[in-house]
Coordinates of N, CA and C in Angstrom, one line a residue:
M218 N -18.6 43.5 -96.5 CA -18.1 43.8 -95.2 C -18.5 42.8 -94.2
Q219 N -19.7 42.2 -94.3 CA -20.1 41.2 -93.4 C -19.2 40.0 -93.5
A220 N -18.7 39.6 -94.7 CA -17.8 38.5 -94.8 C -16.5 38.7 -94.1
F221 N -16.0 39.9 -94.1 CA -14.8 40.3 -93.4 C -14.9 40.1 -91.9
F222 N -16.1 40.5 -91.3 CA -16.3 40.3 -89.9 C -16.4 38.8 -89.5
I223 N -17.0 38.0 -90.4 CA -17.2 36.6 -90.2 C -15.8 36.0 -90.2
L224 N -15.0 36.3 -91.2 CA -13.6 35.8 -91.3 C -12.8 36.2 -90.0
L225 N -12.9 37.5 -89.6 CA -12.2 38.0 -88.5 C -12.6 37.2 -87.2
G226 N -13.9 37.0 -87.1 CA -14.5 36.2 -85.9 C -14.0 34.8 -85.9
A227 N -13.9 34.2 -87.1 CA -13.4 32.8 -87.2 C -12.0 32.7 -86.8
L228 N -11.2 33.7 -87.3 CA -9.8 33.7 -86.9 C -9.6 34.0 -85.4
A229 N -10.5 34.8 -84.8 CA -10.4 35.1 -83.4 C -10.7 33.8 -82.5
V230 N -11.4 32.9 -83.1 CA -11.7 31.6 -82.4 C -10.6 30.6 -82.7
I231 N -10.2 30.4 -84.0 CA -9.3 29.4 -84.4 C -7.9 29.6 -83.9
I232 N -7.3 30.8 -84.0 CA -6.0 31.0 -83.5 C -5.8 30.8 -82.0
P233 N -6.6 31.4 -81.2 CA -6.5 31.0 -79.7 C -6.8 29.5 -79.5
G234 N -7.7 29.0 -80.2 CA -8.0 27.5 -80.1 C -6.8 26.7 -80.3
C235 N -6.0 27.0 -81.4 CA -4.8 26.3 -81.7 C -3.8 26.4 -80.6
F236 N -3.6 27.6 -80.0 CA -2.7 27.8 -78.9 C -3.1 27.0 -77.7
I237 N -4.4 26.9 -77.4 CA -4.9 26.2 -76.3 C -4.7 24.7 -76.5
V238 N -5.0 24.2 -77.7 CA -4.8 22.8 -78.0 C -3.3 22.4 -77.8
S239 N -2.4 23.3 -78.3 CA -1.0 23.0 -78.3 C -0.5 22.9 -76.8
L240 N -1.2 23.5 -75.9 CA -0.7 23.3 -74.5 C -0.8 21.8 -74.0
F241 N -1.6 21.1 -74.7 CA -1.8 19.7 -74.3 C -1.0 18.7 -75.2
L242 N -0.3 19.2 -76.2 CA 0.5 18.4 -77.1 C 1.9 18.2 -76.4
P243 N 2.5 17.0 -76.7 CA 3.8 16.7 -76.1 C 4.9 17.7 -76.5
A244 N 5.8 18.0 -75.6 CA 6.9 18.9 -75.9 C 8.1 18.2 -76.4
T245 N 8.0 16.8 -76.4 CA 9.1 16.0 -76.8 C 8.6 15.0 -77.9
V246 N 9.3 14.8 -78.9 CA 9.0 13.8 -79.9 C 10.0 12.7 -79.9
K247 N 9.5 11.5 -80.1 CA 10.3 10.3 -80.1 C 10.0 9.4 -81.3
V248 N 11.0 9.0 -82.0 CA 10.8 8.2 -83.2 C 11.7 6.9 -83.0
V249 N 11.1 5.8 -83.1 CA 11.8 4.5 -82.9 C 11.5 3.5 -84.0
R250 N 12.6 3.0 -84.6 CA 12.4 1.9 -85.6 C 13.4 0.8 -85.2
V251 N 13.0 -0.4 -85.5 CA 13.7 -1.6 -85.1 C 13.8 -2.5 -86.3
R252 N 15.0 -3.1 -86.5 CA 15.2 -4.1 -87.6 C 16.2 -5.1 -87.2
V253 N 15.9 -6.4 -87.5 CA 16.9 -7.4 -87.3 C 17.8 -7.5 -88.6
I254 N 19.1 -7.3 -88.4 CA 20.0 -7.3 -89.6 C 20.8 -8.6 -89.5
P255 N 20.9 -9.4 -90.6 CA 21.7 -10.6 -90.5 C 23.2 -10.3 -90.6
A256 N 23.7 -9.8 -89.6 CA 25.1 -9.4 -89.5 C 25.5 -9.4 -88.0
T257 N 26.8 -9.5 -87.7 CA 27.2 -9.5 -86.3 C 27.1 -8.1 -85.8
P258 N 27.0 -8.0 -84.4 CA 27.0 -6.6 -83.9 C 28.3 -5.9 -84.2
A259 N 29.4 -6.6 -84.3 CA 30.7 -5.9 -84.7 C 30.6 -5.3 -86.1
A260 N 30.0 -6.0 -87.0 CA 29.9 -5.4 -88.4 C 29.0 -4.2 -88.4
V261 N 27.8 -4.3 -87.7 CA 26.9 -3.2 -87.7 C 27.5 -2.0 -87.0
F262 N 28.2 -2.3 -85.9 CA 28.9 -1.2 -85.1 C 29.9 -0.5 -86.0
Q263 N 30.6 -1.2 -86.8 CA 31.6 -0.5 -87.7 C 30.9 0.5 -88.6
Q264 N 29.8 0.1 -89.2 CA 29.1 1.0 -90.1 C 28.6 2.2 -89.4
L265 N 28.2 2.1 -88.1 CA 27.7 3.2 -87.3 C 28.7 4.1 -86.7
N266 N 29.8 3.5 -86.2 CA 30.8 4.1 -85.4 C 31.8 4.9 -86.2
I267 N 32.0 4.6 -87.5 CA 32.9 5.3 -88.3 C 32.0 6.3 -89.2
V268 N 32.1 7.6 -88.9 CA 31.2 8.5 -89.6 C 31.3 8.5 -91.1
H269 N 32.4 8.2 -91.7 CA 32.5 8.2 -93.1 C 31.6 7.1 -93.7
N270 N 31.4 6.0 -92.9 CA 30.5 4.9 -93.4 C 29.1 5.3 -93.5
W271 N 28.6 6.4 -92.9 CA 27.2 6.8 -93.0 C 26.9 7.1 -94.5
E272 N 27.9 7.5 -95.3 CA 27.6 7.7 -96.7 C 27.1 6.4 -97.4
N273 N 27.5 5.2 -96.8 CA 27.1 4.0 -97.4 C 25.6 3.6 -97.3
W274 N 25.0 4.1 -96.2 CA 23.7 3.6 -95.9 C 22.7 4.7 -95.5
S275 N 23.1 5.9 -95.2 CA 22.2 7.0 -94.8 C 21.2 7.3 -95.9
P276 N 19.9 7.3 -95.5 CA 18.9 7.7 -96.6 C 19.0 9.1 -97.1
W277 N 19.6 10.0 -96.2 CA 19.7 11.4 -96.6 C 20.8 11.6 -97.6
H278 N 21.9 10.7 -97.6 CA 22.9 10.8 -98.6 C 22.4 10.4 -100.0
Q279 N 21.4 9.5 -100.0 CA 20.8 9.1 -101.3 C 20.0 10.2 -101.9
I280 N 19.3 11.0 -101.0 CA 18.5 12.1 -101.6 C 19.3 13.1 -102.3
D281 N 20.5 13.4 -101.7 CA 21.4 14.4 -102.4 C 22.8 13.9 -102.3
S282 N 23.2 13.1 -103.3 CA 24.6 12.6 -103.3 C 25.7 13.7 -103.5
H283 N 25.2 14.9 -103.9 CA 26.2 16.0 -104.1 C 26.3 17.0 -103.0
M284 N 25.6 16.6 -101.8 CA 25.7 17.6 -100.7 C 27.2 17.7 -100.2
K285 N 27.5 18.9 -99.7 CA 28.8 19.1 -99.2 C 28.9 18.5 -97.8
L286 N 30.0 17.7 -97.6 CA 30.3 17.1 -96.3 C 31.6 17.5 -95.8
L287 N 31.7 17.8 -94.5 CA 32.9 18.1 -93.9 C 33.1 17.3 -92.6
Y288 N 34.2 16.5 -92.6 CA 34.4 15.6 -91.5 C 35.5 16.1 -90.5
T289 N 35.4 15.8 -89.3 CA 36.4 16.1 -88.3 C 37.6 15.2 -88.4
D290 N 38.6 15.5 -87.8 CA 39.8 14.6 -87.8 C 39.6 13.3 -87.1
T291 N 38.7 13.3 -86.1 CA 38.3 12.1 -85.4 C 37.4 11.3 -86.3
E292 N 37.8 10.1 -86.7 CA 37.0 9.3 -87.7 C 36.0 8.4 -87.1
S293 N 36.2 8.0 -85.8 CA 35.3 7.1 -85.2 C 35.2 7.3 -83.7
G294 N 34.1 6.8 -83.1 CA 33.9 6.9 -81.7 C 33.5 8.3 -81.2
V295 N 33.6 8.5 -79.9 CA 33.2 9.8 -79.3 C 34.0 10.9 -79.9
G296 N 33.3 11.9 -80.4 CA 34.0 13.1 -81.0 C 34.0 13.1 -82.5
A297 N 33.8 11.9 -83.1 CA 33.7 11.8 -84.5 C 32.5 12.6 -85.0
A298 N 32.6 13.4 -86.0 CA 31.5 14.2 -86.5 C 31.6 14.6 -87.9
Y299 N 30.5 15.0 -88.5 CA 30.6 15.6 -89.8 C 29.4 16.6 -89.9
S300 N 29.6 17.5 -90.8 CA 28.5 18.5 -91.1 C 28.2 18.4 -92.6
W301 N 27.0 18.8 -92.9 CA 26.5 18.7 -94.3 C 25.8 20.0 -94.7
E302 N 25.8 20.2 -95.9 CA 25.1 21.4 -96.5 C 24.5 20.9 -97.9
S303 N 23.2 21.1 -98.0 CA 22.6 20.7 -99.3 C 21.7 21.8 -99.8
E304 N 21.6 21.9 -101.1 CA 20.7 22.8 -101.7 C 19.2 22.3 -101.6
N305 N 19.1 21.0 -101.4 CA 17.8 20.3 -101.3 C 17.2 20.7 -100.0
R306 N 16.1 21.3 -100.0 CA 15.4 21.8 -98.7 C 15.1 20.6 -97.8
Q307 N 14.9 19.4 -98.3 CA 14.6 18.3 -97.5 C 15.8 17.9 -96.6
I308 N 17.0 18.2 -97.1 CA 18.3 17.8 -96.4 C 18.8 19.0 -95.6
G309 N 18.8 20.2 -96.2 CA 19.2 21.4 -95.6 C 20.7 21.4 -95.1
K310 N 20.9 21.9 -93.9 CA 22.2 22.1 -93.3 C 22.2 21.6 -91.9
G311 N 23.3 21.0 -91.5 CA 23.3 20.5 -90.1 C 24.6 19.8 -89.8
A312 N 24.7 19.2 -88.6 CA 25.9 18.5 -88.2 C 25.5 17.4 -87.3
M313 N 26.4 16.3 -87.2 CA 26.1 15.2 -86.4 C 27.4 14.8 -85.7
M314 N 27.4 14.5 -84.4 CA 28.5 14.1 -83.6 C 28.2 12.9 -82.8
I315 N 29.1 11.9 -82.7 CA 29.0 10.8 -81.8 C 29.3 11.3 -80.4
T316 N 28.4 11.1 -79.5 CA 28.6 11.5 -78.1 C 28.8 10.4 -77.1
N317 N 28.5 9.1 -77.6 CA 28.7 8.0 -76.7 C 28.9 6.8 -77.6
S318 N 29.8 5.9 -77.3 CA 30.1 4.7 -78.1 C 30.6 3.6 -77.2
R319 N 29.8 2.5 -77.3 CA 30.2 1.3 -76.5 C 30.4 0.2 -77.6
Q320 N 31.5 -0.4 -77.7 CA 31.9 -1.4 -78.7 C 30.8 -2.4 -78.9
D321 N 30.3 -2.5 -80.1 CA 29.3 -3.5 -80.5 C 28.0 -3.5 -79.8
E322 N 27.7 -2.4 -79.0 CA 26.5 -2.3 -78.2 C 25.6 -1.1 -78.5
F323 N 26.3 0.1 -78.6 CA 25.5 1.3 -78.5 C 26.3 2.5 -79.1
I324 N 25.5 3.3 -79.8 CA 26.1 4.6 -80.3 C 25.0 5.7 -80.0
A325 N 25.5 6.8 -79.5 CA 24.6 8.0 -79.3 C 25.2 9.2 -80.1
T326 N 24.3 9.9 -80.7 CA 24.7 11.1 -81.5 C 23.8 12.3 -81.1
D327 N 24.4 13.5 -81.3 CA 23.7 14.7 -81.3 C 23.6 15.2 -82.7
M328 N 22.4 15.6 -83.2 CA 22.3 16.1 -84.5 C 21.7 17.5 -84.4
H329 N 22.3 18.4 -85.1 CA 21.9 19.8 -85.2 C 21.4 20.0 -86.6
F330 N 20.1 20.4 -86.7 CA 19.5 20.7 -88.0 C 19.4 22.2 -88.2
M331 N 19.9 22.7 -89.3 CA 19.7 24.1 -89.7 C 20.0 25.0 -88.6
E332 N 21.0 24.7 -87.8 CA 21.5 25.6 -86.7 C 20.5 26.0 -85.7
Q333 N 19.4 25.2 -85.6 CA 18.4 25.6 -84.7 C 17.8 24.5 -83.8
R334 N 17.7 23.3 -84.4 CA 17.1 22.2 -83.7 C 18.1 21.2 -83.3
L335 N 18.0 20.6 -82.1 CA 18.9 19.6 -81.7 C 18.0 18.3 -81.5
A336 N 18.5 17.2 -82.0 CA 17.9 15.9 -81.8 C 19.0 15.0 -81.3
K337 N 18.6 14.1 -80.5 CA 19.5 13.1 -80.0 C 19.1 11.7 -80.6
A338 N 20.0 11.0 -81.1 CA 19.7 9.7 -81.7 C 20.6 8.7 -81.1
T339 N 20.0 7.5 -81.0 CA 20.8 6.3 -80.5 C 20.6 5.1 -81.4
F340 N 21.6 4.3 -81.4 CA 21.5 3.0 -82.0 C 21.9 2.0 -81.0
K341 N 20.9 1.1 -80.7 CA 21.2 0.0 -79.7 C 21.3 -1.3 -80.5
L342 N 22.4 -2.0 -80.2 CA 22.7 -3.3 -80.9 C 22.5 -4.4 -79.9
E343 N 21.7 -5.4 -80.3 CA 21.5 -6.6 -79.5 C 21.7 -7.8 -80.3
P344 N 22.7 -8.7 -79.9 CA 22.8 -10.0 -80.7 C 21.6 -10.9 -80.5
V345 N 21.2 -11.4 -81.7 CA 20.0 -12.4 -81.6 C 20.4 -13.5 -82.6
A346 N 19.6 -14.6 -82.5 CA 19.9 -15.7 -83.5 C 19.7 -15.1 -84.9
G347 N 20.7 -15.3 -85.7 CA 20.7 -14.9 -87.1 C 21.1 -13.5 -87.3
G348 N 21.6 -12.8 -86.3 CA 22.0 -11.4 -86.6 C 22.0 -10.5 -85.4
T349 N 21.6 -9.2 -85.7 CA 21.7 -8.2 -84.7 C 20.4 -7.4 -84.7
T350 N 19.7 -7.2 -83.6 CA 18.6 -6.3 -83.6 C 19.1 -4.9 -83.4
V351 N 18.8 -4.0 -84.4 CA 19.2 -2.6 -84.3 C 18.0 -1.8 -84.0
T352 N 18.1 -1.0 -82.9 CA 17.0 -0.1 -82.5 C 17.5 1.3 -82.7
W353 N 16.9 2.1 -83.7 CA 17.3 3.4 -84.0 C 16.3 4.3 -83.4
T354 N 16.7 5.2 -82.4 CA 15.8 6.1 -81.7 C 16.2 7.5 -81.9
M355 N 15.3 8.4 -82.1 CA 15.6 9.8 -82.1 C 14.6 10.5 -81.1
T356 N 15.1 11.4 -80.3 CA 14.3 12.3 -79.5 C 14.6 13.7 -79.7
A357 N 13.6 14.6 -79.7 CA 13.9 16.0 -79.9 C 12.9 16.8 -79.0
E358 N 13.5 17.8 -78.4 CA 12.6 18.7 -77.5 C 12.0 19.8 -78.5
L359 N 10.7 19.9 -78.4 CA 10.0 20.9 -79.2 C 9.8 22.2 -78.5
G360 N 10.0 22.3 -77.2 CA 9.8 23.5 -76.5 C 8.3 23.8 -76.4
H361 N 8.0 25.1 -76.3 CA 6.6 25.5 -76.1 C 6.0 26.1 -77.4
N362 N 6.7 26.1 -78.5 CA 6.2 26.7 -79.7 C 5.1 25.8 -80.3
P363 N 3.9 26.4 -80.4 CA 2.7 25.7 -80.9 C 2.9 25.0 -82.2
F364 N 3.5 25.8 -83.2 CA 3.8 25.2 -84.5 C 4.6 24.0 -84.5
K365 N 5.7 24.1 -83.7 CA 6.6 22.9 -83.6 C 5.9 21.7 -82.9
K366 N 5.0 22.0 -82.0 CA 4.3 20.9 -81.3 C 3.4 20.2 -82.3
F367 N 2.7 21.0 -83.2 CA 1.8 20.4 -84.2 C 2.6 19.6 -85.2
M368 N 3.8 20.2 -85.6 CA 4.7 19.5 -86.5 C 5.2 18.2 -85.9
G369 N 5.4 18.2 -84.6 CA 5.9 17.0 -83.9 C 4.9 15.8 -84.0
L370 N 3.6 16.1 -84.2 CA 2.7 15.0 -84.4 C 2.9 14.2 -85.7
L371 N 3.6 14.8 -86.6 CA 3.9 14.2 -87.9 C 5.3 13.6 -88.0
M372 N 6.1 13.9 -87.0 CA 7.5 13.4 -87.1 C 7.7 11.9 -87.2
D373 N 6.9 11.2 -86.4 CA 7.0 9.7 -86.5 C 6.8 9.2 -87.9
K374 N 5.9 9.8 -88.6 CA 5.6 9.4 -90.0 C 6.7 9.8 -90.9
W375 N 7.1 11.0 -90.8 CA 8.2 11.6 -91.7 C 9.5 11.0 -91.4
V376 N 10.0 11.1 -90.2 CA 11.3 10.6 -89.9 C 11.4 9.1 -89.8
G377 N 10.3 8.5 -89.4 CA 10.2 7.0 -89.3 C 10.4 6.4 -90.7
K378 N 9.9 6.9 -91.8 CA 10.1 6.4 -93.1 C 11.6 6.4 -93.4
D379 N 12.3 7.5 -93.1 CA 13.7 7.7 -93.3 C 14.5 6.6 -92.5
F380 N 14.1 6.4 -91.3 CA 14.8 5.4 -90.4 C 14.6 4.0 -91.0
E381 N 13.4 3.7 -91.5 CA 13.1 2.4 -92.0 C 14.0 2.2 -93.3
K382 N 14.1 3.2 -94.1 CA 14.9 3.1 -95.3 C 16.4 3.0 -94.9
G383 N 16.8 3.8 -93.9 CA 18.2 3.7 -93.5 C 18.6 2.4 -92.9
L384 N 17.7 1.8 -92.2 CA 18.0 0.4 -91.6 C 18.0 -0.6 -92.8
A385 N 17.1 -0.5 -93.7 CA 17.1 -1.4 -94.9 C 18.4 -1.2 -95.7
N386 N 18.9 0.0 -95.8 CA 20.1 0.3 -96.5 C 21.3 -0.3 -95.7
L387 N 21.3 -0.1 -94.4 CA 22.3 -0.7 -93.6 C 22.4 -2.2 -93.7
E388 N 21.3 -2.8 -93.8 CA 21.2 -4.3 -94.0 C 21.8 -4.6 -95.4
A389 N 21.4 -3.8 -96.4 CA 21.9 -4.1 -97.8 C 23.4 -4.0 -97.8
V390 N 24.0 -2.9 -97.2 CA 25.4 -2.8 -97.2 C 26.1 -3.9 -96.5
L391 N 25.5 -4.4 -95.4 CA 26.2 -5.5 -94.7 C 26.0 -6.8 -95.3
T392 N 25.0 -7.0 -96.2 CA 24.7 -8.3 -96.8 C 25.0 -8.2 -98.3
N393 N 25.6 -7.1 -98.8 CA 25.9 -6.9 -100.2 C 24.7 -7.0 -101.1
K394 N 23.6 -6.5 -100.7 CA 22.4 -6.4 -101.5 C 22.3 -5.1 -102.1
Q395 N 21.4 -4.9 -103.1 CA 21.1 -3.7 -103.7 C 20.5 -2.7 -102.7
L396 N 21.0 -1.4 -102.7 CA 20.4 -0.4 -101.8 C 19.0 0.0 -102.3
S397 N 18.2 0.4 -101.4 CA 16.8 0.9 -101.7 C 16.9 2.3 -102.0
F398 N 16.5 2.7 -103.3 CA 16.4 4.1 -103.6 C 15.0 4.6 -103.8
E399 N 14.1 3.8 -103.3 CA 12.7 4.2 -103.3 C 12.5 5.4 -102.4
K400 N 11.5 6.3 -102.8 CA 11.3 7.5 -101.9 C 10.1 7.2 -101.1

């Protein structure tokens, strides 16, 4: 019986403590990865702006090549979108739509994950000697949910790895190299 009260007392301290700590955690998560790709901004832009091309380089398409994809009639630019559904829990269900597109410079997307979370992603393209600097950024609002805020602390590590792999794949597609299938 004494062990029960010790456990109950510990929980009475830990649970409110987690809630209090979460008040000081950021309500927004931001993941940024940058890579110089030896290709023109126009070539990079084409891979990003045409949603069907995401199958060529997206790290998530490699995880489940059998996921169901549904594309809108608009194939490129603002309004171009697709949705996905996968039995793989890592991929899940969601949708992506291009919300802003500036030729050879910038792409912005809204990504909805499992019908509950919205993330905004951007691709900024800058010409440099020898290619294009591609900056892939994702921001997501976590709200006030303590669990989401704690998970947000891990997002840079988790999503960042996928972004790095995606940028490496994008480079491979644009330079006709072997895609990276490492996990």
